[in-house]
PDB file of C-alpha atoms and ligand atoms in Angstrom:
ATOM      1  CA  UNK A   1     331.521 229.421 -91.777  1.00  0.00           C
ATOM      2  CA  UNK A   2     330.464 226.722 -89.388  1.00  0.00           C
ATOM      3  CA  UNK A   3     329.596 227.431 -85.780  1.00  0.00           C
ATOM      4  CA  UNK A   4     332.293 226.442 -83.289  1.00  0.00           C
ATOM      5  CA  UNK A   5     332.002 222.832 -82.189  1.00  0.00           C
ATOM      6  CA  UNK A   6     332.924 221.727 -78.694  1.00  0.00           C
ATOM      7  CA  UNK A   7     336.371 220.249 -78.418  1.00  0.00           C
ATOM      8  CA  UNK A   8     336.256 216.492 -77.816  1.00  0.00           C
ATOM      9  CA  UNK A   9     337.774 215.208 -74.622  1.00  0.00           C
ATOM     10  CA  UNK A  10     340.905 213.381 -75.781  1.00  0.00           C
ATOM     11  CA  UNK A  11     344.017 212.715 -73.693  1.00  0.00           C
ATOM     12  CA  UNK A  12     347.069 214.620 -74.982  1.00  0.00           C
ATOM     13  CA  UNK A  13     348.950 211.445 -75.957  1.00  0.00           C
ATOM     14  CA  UNK A  14     346.160 210.563 -78.416  1.00  0.00           C
ATOM     15  CA  UNK A  15     346.194 213.895 -80.227  1.00  0.00           C
ATOM     16  CA  UNK A  16     347.952 213.640 -83.624  1.00  0.00           C
ATOM     17  CA  UNK A  17     351.006 215.857 -83.821  1.00  0.00           C
ATOM     18  CA  UNK A  18     350.767 216.107 -87.616  1.00  0.00           C
ATOM     19  CA  UNK A  19     347.498 216.023 -89.579  1.00  0.00           C
ATOM     20  CA  UNK A  20     347.577 215.846 -93.384  1.00  0.00           C
ATOM     21  CA  UNK A  21     344.353 216.723 -95.152  1.00  0.00           C
ATOM     22  CA  UNK A  22     343.410 216.193 -98.796  1.00  0.00           C
ATOM     23  CA  UNK A  23     340.952 218.992 -99.541  1.00  0.00           C
ATOM     24  CA  UNK A  24     338.946 216.977-102.056  1.00  0.00           C
ATOM     25  CA  UNK A  25     335.441 216.980-103.518  1.00  0.00           C
ATOM     26  CA  UNK A  26     335.011 220.631-104.491  1.00  0.00           C
ATOM     27  CA  UNK A  27     334.102 219.889-108.093  1.00  0.00           C
ATOM     28  CA  UNK A  28     331.490 217.253-107.192  1.00  0.00           C
ATOM     29  CA  UNK A  29     329.985 219.554-104.577  1.00  0.00           C
ATOM     30  CA  UNK A  30     329.492 222.249-107.197  1.00  0.00           C
ATOM     31  CA  UNK A  31     328.263 219.875-109.894  1.00  0.00           C
ATOM     32  CA  UNK A  32     325.625 218.450-107.530  1.00  0.00           C
ATOM     33  CA  UNK A  33     324.238 221.978-107.284  1.00  0.00           C
ATOM     34  CA  UNK A  34     324.443 222.793-110.973  1.00  0.00           C
ATOM     35  CA  UNK A  35     327.290 225.235-110.297  1.00  0.00           C
ATOM     36  CA  UNK A  36     330.674 225.601-111.933  1.00  0.00           C
ATOM     37  CA  UNK A  37     333.452 223.521-110.335  1.00  0.00           C
ATOM     38  CA  UNK A  38     335.195 226.730-109.323  1.00  0.00           C
ATOM     39  CA  UNK A  39     332.305 227.569-106.964  1.00  0.00           C
ATOM     40  CA  UNK A  40     333.262 224.488-104.949  1.00  0.00           C
ATOM     41  CA  UNK A  41     336.866 225.640-104.694  1.00  0.00           C
ATOM     42  CA  UNK A  42     335.701 229.035-103.408  1.00  0.00           C
ATOM     43  CA  UNK A  43     333.695 227.326-100.652  1.00  0.00           C
ATOM     44  CA  UNK A  44     336.764 225.406 -99.551  1.00  0.00           C
ATOM     45  CA  UNK A  45     338.622 228.481 -98.325  1.00  0.00           C
ATOM     46  CA  UNK A  46     336.470 229.007 -95.217  1.00  0.00           C
ATOM     47  CA  UNK A  47     336.592 225.268 -94.491  1.00  0.00           C
ATOM     48  CA  UNK A  48     340.391 225.344 -94.318  1.00  0.00           C
ATOM     49  CA  UNK A  49     340.243 228.315 -91.939  1.00  0.00           C
ATOM     50  CA  UNK A  50     337.799 226.353 -89.747  1.00  0.00           C
ATOM     51  CA  UNK A  51     340.218 223.412 -89.705  1.00  0.00           C
ATOM     52  CA  UNK A  52     343.054 225.687 -88.578  1.00  0.00           C
ATOM     53  CA  UNK A  53     340.837 226.922 -85.723  1.00  0.00           C
ATOM     54  CA  UNK A  54     339.860 223.357 -84.830  1.00  0.00           C
ATOM     55  CA  UNK A  55     343.528 222.284 -84.640  1.00  0.00           C
ATOM     56  CA  UNK A  56     344.344 225.252 -82.405  1.00  0.00           C
ATOM     57  CA  UNK A  57     341.312 224.434 -80.258  1.00  0.00           C
ATOM     58  CA  UNK A  58     342.394 220.801 -79.905  1.00  0.00           C
ATOM     59  CA  UNK A  59     345.852 221.767 -78.688  1.00  0.00           C
ATOM     60  CA  UNK A  60     348.760 219.409 -79.354  1.00  0.00           C
ATOM     61  CA  UNK A  61     348.404 219.462 -83.151  1.00  0.00           C
ATOM     62  CA  UNK A  62     351.681 221.044 -84.232  1.00  0.00           C
ATOM     63  CA  UNK A  63     351.484 220.595 -88.004  1.00  0.00           C
ATOM     64  CA  UNK A  64     348.578 220.753 -90.442  1.00  0.00           C
ATOM     65  CA  UNK A  65     349.447 220.021 -94.072  1.00  0.00           C
ATOM     66  CA  UNK A  66     346.808 220.968 -96.619  1.00  0.00           C
ATOM     67  CA  UNK A  67     346.858 219.572-100.166  1.00  0.00           C
ATOM     68  CA  UNK A  68     345.796 222.492-102.356  1.00  0.00           C
ATOM     69  CA  UNK A  69     347.228 221.689-105.812  1.00  0.00           C
ATOM     70  CA  UNK A  70     349.043 218.550-106.890  1.00  0.00           C
ATOM     71  CA  UNK A  71     351.717 218.082-109.545  1.00  0.00           C
ATOM     72  CA  UNK A  72     349.038 216.082-111.398  1.00  0.00           C
ATOM     73  CA  UNK A  73     346.403 218.841-111.246  1.00  0.00           C
ATOM     74  CA  UNK A  74     348.011 220.479-114.313  1.00  0.00           C
ATOM     75  CA  UNK A  75     346.079 217.864-116.283  1.00  0.00           C
ATOM     76  CA  UNK A  76     342.872 219.807-115.685  1.00  0.00           C
ATOM     77  CA  UNK A  77     341.375 222.271-118.150  1.00  0.00           C
ATOM     78  CA  UNK A  78     343.350 225.473-118.713  1.00  0.00           C
ATOM     79  CA  UNK A  79     340.421 227.414-117.235  1.00  0.00           C
ATOM     80  CA  UNK A  80     340.361 225.433-114.011  1.00  0.00           C
ATOM     81  CA  UNK A  81     344.158 225.575-113.628  1.00  0.00           C
ATOM     82  CA  UNK A  82     344.071 229.338-114.167  1.00  0.00           C
ATOM     83  CA  UNK A  83     341.334 229.692-111.585  1.00  0.00           C
ATOM     84  CA  UNK A  84     343.193 227.557-109.038  1.00  0.00           C
ATOM     85  CA  UNK A  85     346.412 229.548-109.474  1.00  0.00           C
ATOM     86  CA  UNK A  86     344.689 232.900-109.060  1.00  0.00           C
ATOM     87  CA  UNK A  87     342.648 231.569-106.181  1.00  0.00           C
ATOM     88  CA  UNK A  88     345.714 230.240-104.296  1.00  0.00           C
ATOM     89  CA  UNK A  89     347.416 233.604-104.755  1.00  0.00           C
ATOM     90  CA  UNK A  90     344.371 235.511-103.435  1.00  0.00           C
ATOM     91  CA  UNK A  91     343.700 233.214-100.473  1.00  0.00           C
ATOM     92  CA  UNK A  92     347.296 233.572 -99.315  1.00  0.00           C
ATOM     93  CA  UNK A  93     347.192 237.328 -99.666  1.00  0.00           C
ATOM     94  CA  UNK A  94     343.791 237.718 -97.985  1.00  0.00           C
ATOM     95  CA  UNK A  95     344.305 235.290 -95.125  1.00  0.00           C
ATOM     96  CA  UNK A  96     347.917 235.709 -94.100  1.00  0.00           C
ATOM     97  CA  UNK A  97     347.321 238.539 -91.616  1.00  0.00           C
ATOM     98  CA  UNK A  98     344.509 236.630 -89.960  1.00  0.00           C
ATOM     99  CA  UNK A  99     346.678 233.521 -89.699  1.00  0.00           C
ATOM    100  CA  UNK A 100     349.590 235.601 -88.419  1.00  0.00           C
ATOM    101  CA  UNK A 101     347.321 237.015 -85.685  1.00  0.00           C
ATOM    102  CA  UNK A 102     346.596 233.407 -84.655  1.00  0.00           C
ATOM    103  CA  UNK A 103     350.342 232.756 -84.273  1.00  0.00           C
ATOM    104  CA  UNK A 104     350.229 230.311 -87.229  1.00  0.00           C
ATOM    105  CA  UNK A 105     353.498 229.675 -89.059  1.00  0.00           C
ATOM    106  CA  UNK A 106     352.869 229.256 -92.769  1.00  0.00           C
ATOM    107  CA  UNK A 107     355.135 227.090 -94.911  1.00  0.00           C
ATOM    108  CA  UNK A 108     355.034 226.061 -98.551  1.00  0.00           C
ATOM    109  CA  UNK A 109     355.773 222.571 -99.810  1.00  0.00           C
ATOM    110  CA  UNK A 110     355.909 222.107-103.564  1.00  0.00           C
ATOM    111  CA  UNK A 111     357.805 222.408-106.799  1.00  0.00           C
ATOM    112  CA  UNK A 112     358.860 225.764-108.201  1.00  0.00           C
ATOM    113  CA  UNK A 113     358.906 225.132-111.979  1.00  0.00           C
ATOM    114  CA  UNK A 114     355.555 225.793-113.671  1.00  0.00           C
ATOM    115  CA  UNK A 115     353.970 227.361-110.589  1.00  0.00           C
ATOM    116  CA  UNK A 116     352.800 230.927-111.227  1.00  0.00           C
ATOM    117  CA  UNK A 117     355.346 233.495-110.066  1.00  0.00           C
ATOM    118  CA  UNK A 118     352.618 235.469-108.292  1.00  0.00           C
ATOM    119  CA  UNK A 119     351.671 232.363-106.289  1.00  0.00           C
ATOM    120  CA  UNK A 120     355.305 231.785-105.280  1.00  0.00           C
ATOM    121  CA  UNK A 121     355.543 235.446-104.291  1.00  0.00           C
ATOM    122  CA  UNK A 122     352.500 235.182-101.985  1.00  0.00           C
ATOM    123  CA  UNK A 123     353.685 231.885-100.531  1.00  0.00           C
ATOM    124  CA  UNK A 124     357.068 233.398 -99.727  1.00  0.00           C
ATOM    125  CA  UNK A 125     355.506 236.571 -98.313  1.00  0.00           C
ATOM    126  CA  UNK A 126     353.306 234.462 -96.029  1.00  0.00           C
ATOM    127  CA  UNK A 127     356.309 232.391 -94.936  1.00  0.00           C
ATOM    128  CA  UNK A 128     358.320 235.521 -94.229  1.00  0.00           C
ATOM    129  CA  UNK A 129     355.530 237.258 -92.297  1.00  0.00           C
ATOM    130  CA  UNK A 130     354.889 234.264 -90.041  1.00  0.00           C
ATOM    131  CA  UNK A 131     358.345 232.705 -89.755  1.00  0.00           C
ATOM    132  CA  UNK A 132     358.823 233.503 -86.061  1.00  0.00           C
ATOM    133  CA  UNK A 133     355.366 232.324 -85.009  1.00  0.00           C
ATOM    134  CA  UNK A 134     355.282 229.535 -82.474  1.00  0.00           C
ATOM    135  CA  UNK A 135     351.764 228.131 -82.868  1.00  0.00           C
ATOM    136  CA  UNK A 136     350.398 225.725 -85.465  1.00  0.00           C
ATOM    137  CA  UNK A 137     352.532 225.187 -88.582  1.00  0.00           C
ATOM    138  CA  UNK A 138     350.269 225.259 -91.631  1.00  0.00           C
ATOM    139  CA  UNK A 139     351.929 223.732 -94.690  1.00  0.00           C
ATOM    140  CA  UNK A 140     350.305 224.835 -97.921  1.00  0.00           C
ATOM    141  CA  UNK A 141     351.053 222.096-100.422  1.00  0.00           C
ATOM    142  CA  UNK A 142     350.889 223.839-103.778  1.00  0.00           C
ATOM    143  CA  UNK A 143     352.280 222.162-106.895  1.00  0.00           C
ATOM    144  CA  UNK A 144     353.123 219.354-104.514  1.00  0.00           C
ATOM    145  CA  UNK A 145     353.694 215.700-105.390  1.00  0.00           C
ATOM    146  CA  UNK A 146     355.108 213.077-103.054  1.00  0.00           C
ATOM    147  CA  UNK A 147     357.171 211.466-105.805  1.00  0.00           C
ATOM    148  CA  UNK A 148     358.354 214.856-107.088  1.00  0.00           C
ATOM    149  CA  UNK A 149     359.469 215.728-103.559  1.00  0.00           C
ATOM    150  CA  UNK A 150     361.534 212.542-103.268  1.00  0.00           C
ATOM    151  CA  UNK A 151     363.034 213.051-106.740  1.00  0.00           C
ATOM    152  CA  UNK A 152     363.927 216.679-105.909  1.00  0.00           C
ATOM    153  CA  UNK A 153     365.528 215.524-102.651  1.00  0.00           C
ATOM    154  CA  UNK A 154     367.516 212.805-104.397  1.00  0.00           C
ATOM    155  CA  UNK A 155     368.759 215.283-107.011  1.00  0.00           C
ATOM    156  CA  UNK A 156     370.209 217.619-104.382  1.00  0.00           C
ATOM    157  CA  UNK A 157     371.618 214.693-102.499  1.00  0.00           C
ATOM    158  CA  UNK A 158     373.396 213.414-105.619  1.00  0.00           C
ATOM    159  CA  UNK A 159     374.804 216.912-106.176  1.00  0.00           C
ATOM    160  CA  UNK A 160     376.102 216.905-102.606  1.00  0.00           C
ATOM    161  CA  UNK A 161     377.588 213.437-103.116  1.00  0.00           C
ATOM    162  CA  UNK A 162     379.344 214.425-106.328  1.00  0.00           C
ATOM    163  CA  UNK A 163     380.886 217.423-104.515  1.00  0.00           C
ATOM    164  CA  UNK A 164     382.163 215.056-101.864  1.00  0.00           C
ATOM    165  CA  UNK A 165     379.911 216.550 -99.157  1.00  0.00           C
ATOM    166  CA  UNK A 166     378.071 213.266 -98.583  1.00  0.00           C
ATOM    167  CA  UNK A 167     379.298 209.692 -98.931  1.00  0.00           C
ATOM    168  CA  UNK A 168     376.690 207.413-100.542  1.00  0.00           C
ATOM    169  CA  UNK A 169     377.348 204.739 -97.935  1.00  0.00           C
ATOM    170  CA  UNK A 170     376.446 207.201 -95.163  1.00  0.00           C
ATOM    171  CA  UNK A 171     373.009 208.019 -96.581  1.00  0.00           C
ATOM    172  CA  UNK A 172     370.249 206.960 -94.226  1.00  0.00           C
ATOM    173  CA  UNK A 173     366.494 207.568 -94.067  1.00  0.00           C
ATOM    174  CA  UNK A 174     367.253 210.557 -91.834  1.00  0.00           C
ATOM    175  CA  UNK A 175     369.681 211.972 -94.425  1.00  0.00           C
ATOM    176  CA  UNK A 176     367.082 211.865 -97.182  1.00  0.00           C
ATOM    177  CA  UNK A 177     364.474 213.439 -94.851  1.00  0.00           C
ATOM    178  CA  UNK A 178     366.807 216.404 -94.499  1.00  0.00           C
ATOM    179  CA  UNK A 179     366.575 217.065 -98.242  1.00  0.00           C
ATOM    180  CA  UNK A 180     362.797 217.074 -98.499  1.00  0.00           C
ATOM    181  CA  UNK A 181     360.830 220.343 -98.858  1.00  0.00           C
ATOM    182  CA  UNK A 182     360.374 220.817 -95.105  1.00  0.00           C
ATOM    183  CA  UNK A 183     363.241 219.056 -93.320  1.00  0.00           C
ATOM    184  CA  UNK A 184     361.738 219.640 -89.869  1.00  0.00           C
ATOM    185  CA  UNK A 185     358.333 218.220 -90.809  1.00  0.00           C
ATOM    186  CA  UNK A 186     357.448 215.324 -88.509  1.00  0.00           C
ATOM    187  CA  UNK A 187     355.894 212.135 -89.899  1.00  0.00           C
ATOM    188  CA  UNK A 188     352.173 212.305 -90.565  1.00  0.00           C
ATOM    189  CA  UNK A 189     350.103 210.801 -87.745  1.00  0.00           C
ATOM    190  CA  UNK A 190     346.615 211.291 -89.167  1.00  0.00           C
ATOM    191  CA  UNK A 191     346.056 211.259 -92.937  1.00  0.00           C
ATOM    192  CA  UNK A 192     342.573 212.560 -93.523  1.00  0.00           C
ATOM    193  CA  UNK A 193     340.709 212.463 -96.805  1.00  0.00           C
ATOM    194  CA  UNK A 194     337.091 213.476 -97.204  1.00  0.00           C
ATOM    195  CA  UNK A 195     335.052 213.034-100.438  1.00  0.00           C
ATOM    196  CA  UNK A 196     334.821 209.238-100.348  1.00  0.00           C
ATOM    197  CA  UNK A 197     338.030 208.562-102.302  1.00  0.00           C
ATOM    198  CA  UNK A 198     340.331 206.088-100.603  1.00  0.00           C
ATOM    199  CA  UNK A 199     343.754 206.866-102.016  1.00  0.00           C
ATOM    200  CA  UNK A 200     346.728 209.081-101.252  1.00  0.00           C
ATOM    201  CA  UNK A 201     346.860 210.755-104.695  1.00  0.00           C
ATOM    202  CA  UNK A 202     350.609 211.262-104.202  1.00  0.00           C
ATOM    203  CA  UNK A 203     350.345 213.281-100.955  1.00  0.00           C
ATOM    204  CA  UNK A 204     353.207 213.144 -98.427  1.00  0.00           C
ATOM    205  CA  UNK A 205     354.231 209.628 -99.437  1.00  0.00           C
ATOM    206  CA  UNK A 206     357.495 209.550 -97.518  1.00  0.00           C
ATOM    207  CA  UNK A 207     356.086 211.150 -94.375  1.00  0.00           C
ATOM    208  CA  UNK A 208     352.954 208.964 -94.286  1.00  0.00           C
ATOM    209  CA  UNK A 209     354.706 205.584 -94.108  1.00  0.00           C
ATOM    210  CA  UNK A 210     353.000 204.901 -90.757  1.00  0.00           C
ATOM    211  CA  UNK A 211     350.131 207.386 -90.886  1.00  0.00           C
ATOM    212  CA  UNK A 212     346.667 206.341 -89.772  1.00  0.00           C
ATOM    213  CA  UNK A 213     344.337 206.745 -92.740  1.00  0.00           C
ATOM    214  CA  UNK A 214     340.878 208.139 -92.064  1.00  0.00           C
ATOM    215  CA  UNK A 215     338.505 208.426 -95.015  1.00  0.00           C
ATOM    216  CA  UNK A 216     335.242 210.287 -94.745  1.00  0.00           C
ATOM    217  CA  UNK A 217     332.329 210.668 -97.152  1.00  0.00           C
ATOM    218  CA  UNK A 218     331.668 214.401 -96.863  1.00  0.00           C
ATOM    219  CA  UNK A 219     332.817 216.625 -99.710  1.00  0.00           C
ATOM    220  CA  UNK A 220     335.333 219.288 -98.691  1.00  0.00           C
ATOM    221  CA  UNK A 221     332.967 222.299 -98.978  1.00  0.00           C
ATOM    222  CA  UNK A 222     330.617 220.574 -96.472  1.00  0.00           C
ATOM    223  CA  UNK A 223     333.422 219.530 -94.113  1.00  0.00           C
ATOM    224  CA  UNK A 224     333.090 220.916 -90.573  1.00  0.00           C
ATOM    225  CA  UNK A 225     335.131 221.168 -87.402  1.00  0.00           C
ATOM    226  CA  UNK A 226     333.018 218.319 -86.056  1.00  0.00           C
ATOM    227  CA  UNK A 227     334.218 216.106 -88.939  1.00  0.00           C
ATOM    228  CA  UNK A 228     337.811 216.921 -88.030  1.00  0.00           C
ATOM    229  CA  UNK A 229     337.131 216.123 -84.375  1.00  0.00           C
ATOM    230  CA  UNK A 230     335.448 212.845 -85.437  1.00  0.00           C
ATOM    231  CA  UNK A 231     338.566 211.944 -87.426  1.00  0.00           C
ATOM    232  CA  UNK A 232     340.770 212.650 -84.404  1.00  0.00           C
ATOM    233  CA  UNK A 233     338.488 210.522 -82.210  1.00  0.00           C
ATOM    234  CA  UNK A 234     338.807 207.690 -84.731  1.00  0.00           C
ATOM    235  CA  UNK A 235     342.599 208.180 -84.760  1.00  0.00           C
ATOM    236  CA  UNK A 236     342.692 208.067 -80.953  1.00  0.00           C
ATOM    237  CA  UNK A 237     341.106 204.580 -81.023  1.00  0.00           C
ATOM    238  CA  UNK A 238     343.709 203.118 -83.398  1.00  0.00           C
ATOM    239  CA  UNK A 239     346.389 200.775 -82.150  1.00  0.00           C
ATOM    240  CA  UNK A 240     349.642 202.053 -83.643  1.00  0.00           C
ATOM    241  CA  UNK A 241     352.300 199.375 -83.678  1.00  0.00           C
ATOM    242  CA  UNK A 242     354.922 200.687 -86.129  1.00  0.00           C
ATOM    243  CA  UNK A 243     355.832 197.132 -87.000  1.00  0.00           C
ATOM    244  CA  UNK A 244     356.227 196.047 -83.391  1.00  0.00           C
ATOM    245  CA  UNK A 245     354.032 193.596 -81.526  1.00  0.00           C
ATOM    246  CA  UNK A 246     352.184 193.687 -78.255  1.00  0.00           C
ATOM    247  CA  UNK A 247     352.817 190.760 -75.939  1.00  0.00           C
ATOM    248  CA  UNK A 248     349.591 189.298 -74.604  1.00  0.00           C
ATOM    249  CA  UNK A 249     350.560 187.224 -71.592  1.00  0.00           C
ATOM    250  CA  UNK A 250     348.130 184.581 -70.454  1.00  0.00           C
TER     251      UNK A 250
HETATM  252  C1  IPE B   1     339.877 219.258-104.732  1.00  0.00           C
HETATM  253  O1  IPE B   1     338.624 219.158-105.291  1.00  0.00           O
HETATM  254  C2  IPE B   1     340.581 220.536-105.091  1.00  0.00           C
HETATM  255  C3  IPE B   1     341.719 220.365-105.990  1.00  0.00           C
HETATM  256  C4  IPE B   1     342.165 219.266-106.486  1.00  0.00           C
HETATM  257  C5  IPE B   1     342.409 221.564-106.357  1.00  0.00           C
HETATM  258  P1  IPE B   1     338.423 218.572-106.750  1.00  0.00           P
HETATM  259  O2  IPE B   1     338.512 219.686-107.723  1.00  0.00           O
HETATM  260  O3  IPE B   1     339.344 217.439-106.984  1.00  0.00           O
HETATM  261  O4  IPE B   1     336.933 218.048-106.667  1.00  0.00           O
HETATM  262  P2  IPE B   1     336.394 216.665-107.221  1.00  0.00           P
HETATM  263  O5  IPE B   1     337.218 215.590-106.609  1.00  0.00           O
HETATM  264  O6  IPE B   1     336.508 216.715-108.712  1.00  0.00           O
HETATM  265  O7  IPE B   1     334.983 216.611-106.744  1.00  0.00           O
HETATM  266  C1  IPE B   2     344.128 215.388-104.748  1.00  0.00           C
HETATM  267  O1  IPE B   2     342.860 215.377-105.273  1.00  0.00           O
HETATM  268  C2  IPE B   2     344.747 216.755-104.885  1.00  0.00           C
HETATM  269  C3  IPE B   2     344.174 217.830-104.091  1.00  0.00           C
HETATM  270  C4  IPE B   2     343.140 217.752-103.314  1.00  0.00           C
HETATM  271  C5  IPE B   2     344.860 219.068-104.210  1.00  0.00           C
HETATM  272  P1  IPE B   2     342.573 214.977-106.793  1.00  0.00           P
HETATM  273  O2  IPE B   2     341.125 215.188-106.989  1.00  0.00           O
HETATM  274  O3  IPE B   2     343.479 215.694-107.703  1.00  0.00           O
HETATM  275  O4  IPE B   2     342.959 213.441-106.807  1.00  0.00           O
HETATM  276  P2  IPE B   2     342.398 212.254-107.695  1.00  0.00           P
HETATM  277  O5  IPE B   2     342.520 212.675-109.128  1.00  0.00           O
HETATM  278  O6  IPE B   2     340.974 212.034-107.293  1.00  0.00           O
HETATM  279  O7  IPE B   2     343.249 211.081-107.333  1.00  0.00           O
HETATM  280 MG1   MG B   3     339.231 215.460-106.576  1.00  0.00          MG
END
């Protein structure tokens, strides 16, 4: 665990409402130390808990989405996939009471098929336990893919259209948003990826259309609350235009 870092002084309007974080670099962290990749994953658990605390400390962050396992991560070795499934199940079981005590509302975003039943059970138990909490919403993205999410949404929408519940001509961006995994999820403001990789890797594609991307070099097991605060400070300096323009009068 890292020691608590002082909260940076940022005006409330510059605090991101929704932070998405790609928890990446665990394998490289372990390999650099001659350890098994799984040792890096184990280290990442405490880092996520620190990030939850940092978001609560900042105030104003309402949603934190954490990318834990992607729909593409099934391509890894059977051993690593097995470890990651068991690990997700155990983290949820071991941490849910602590998160509940912090008034955190846990949600799951991801695809059901293929995901271990025991993982789904723990995700649903965590959702149920914390559903009335009013603090930070922590979205655990497990077996999540941005394209899969859009495809799943479109499938249900087409079902609704063929039943006559929705008219194709009435479908708007808002309609499709309502069929995504978490219909009340706001757009991502700050998309944060440590580990030096500068790509989305299929995370929250729809919701990140206008996200500010912040890439950092640290590997996830070394990531600290200070790194999160640095990312928010960087975010606070950005000029978000959403396609508009600022008039500069002479
Ligand atoms: C992220 O770390 C964790 C998951 C994808 C589950 P990686 O395992 O991708 O670590 P690197 O990127 O290989 O270092
Ligand atoms: C993204 O990281 C997925 C998670 C962190 C869960 P990856 O390590 O799987 O992404 P790529 O392969 O580097 O794009
Ligand atoms: Mg990676």
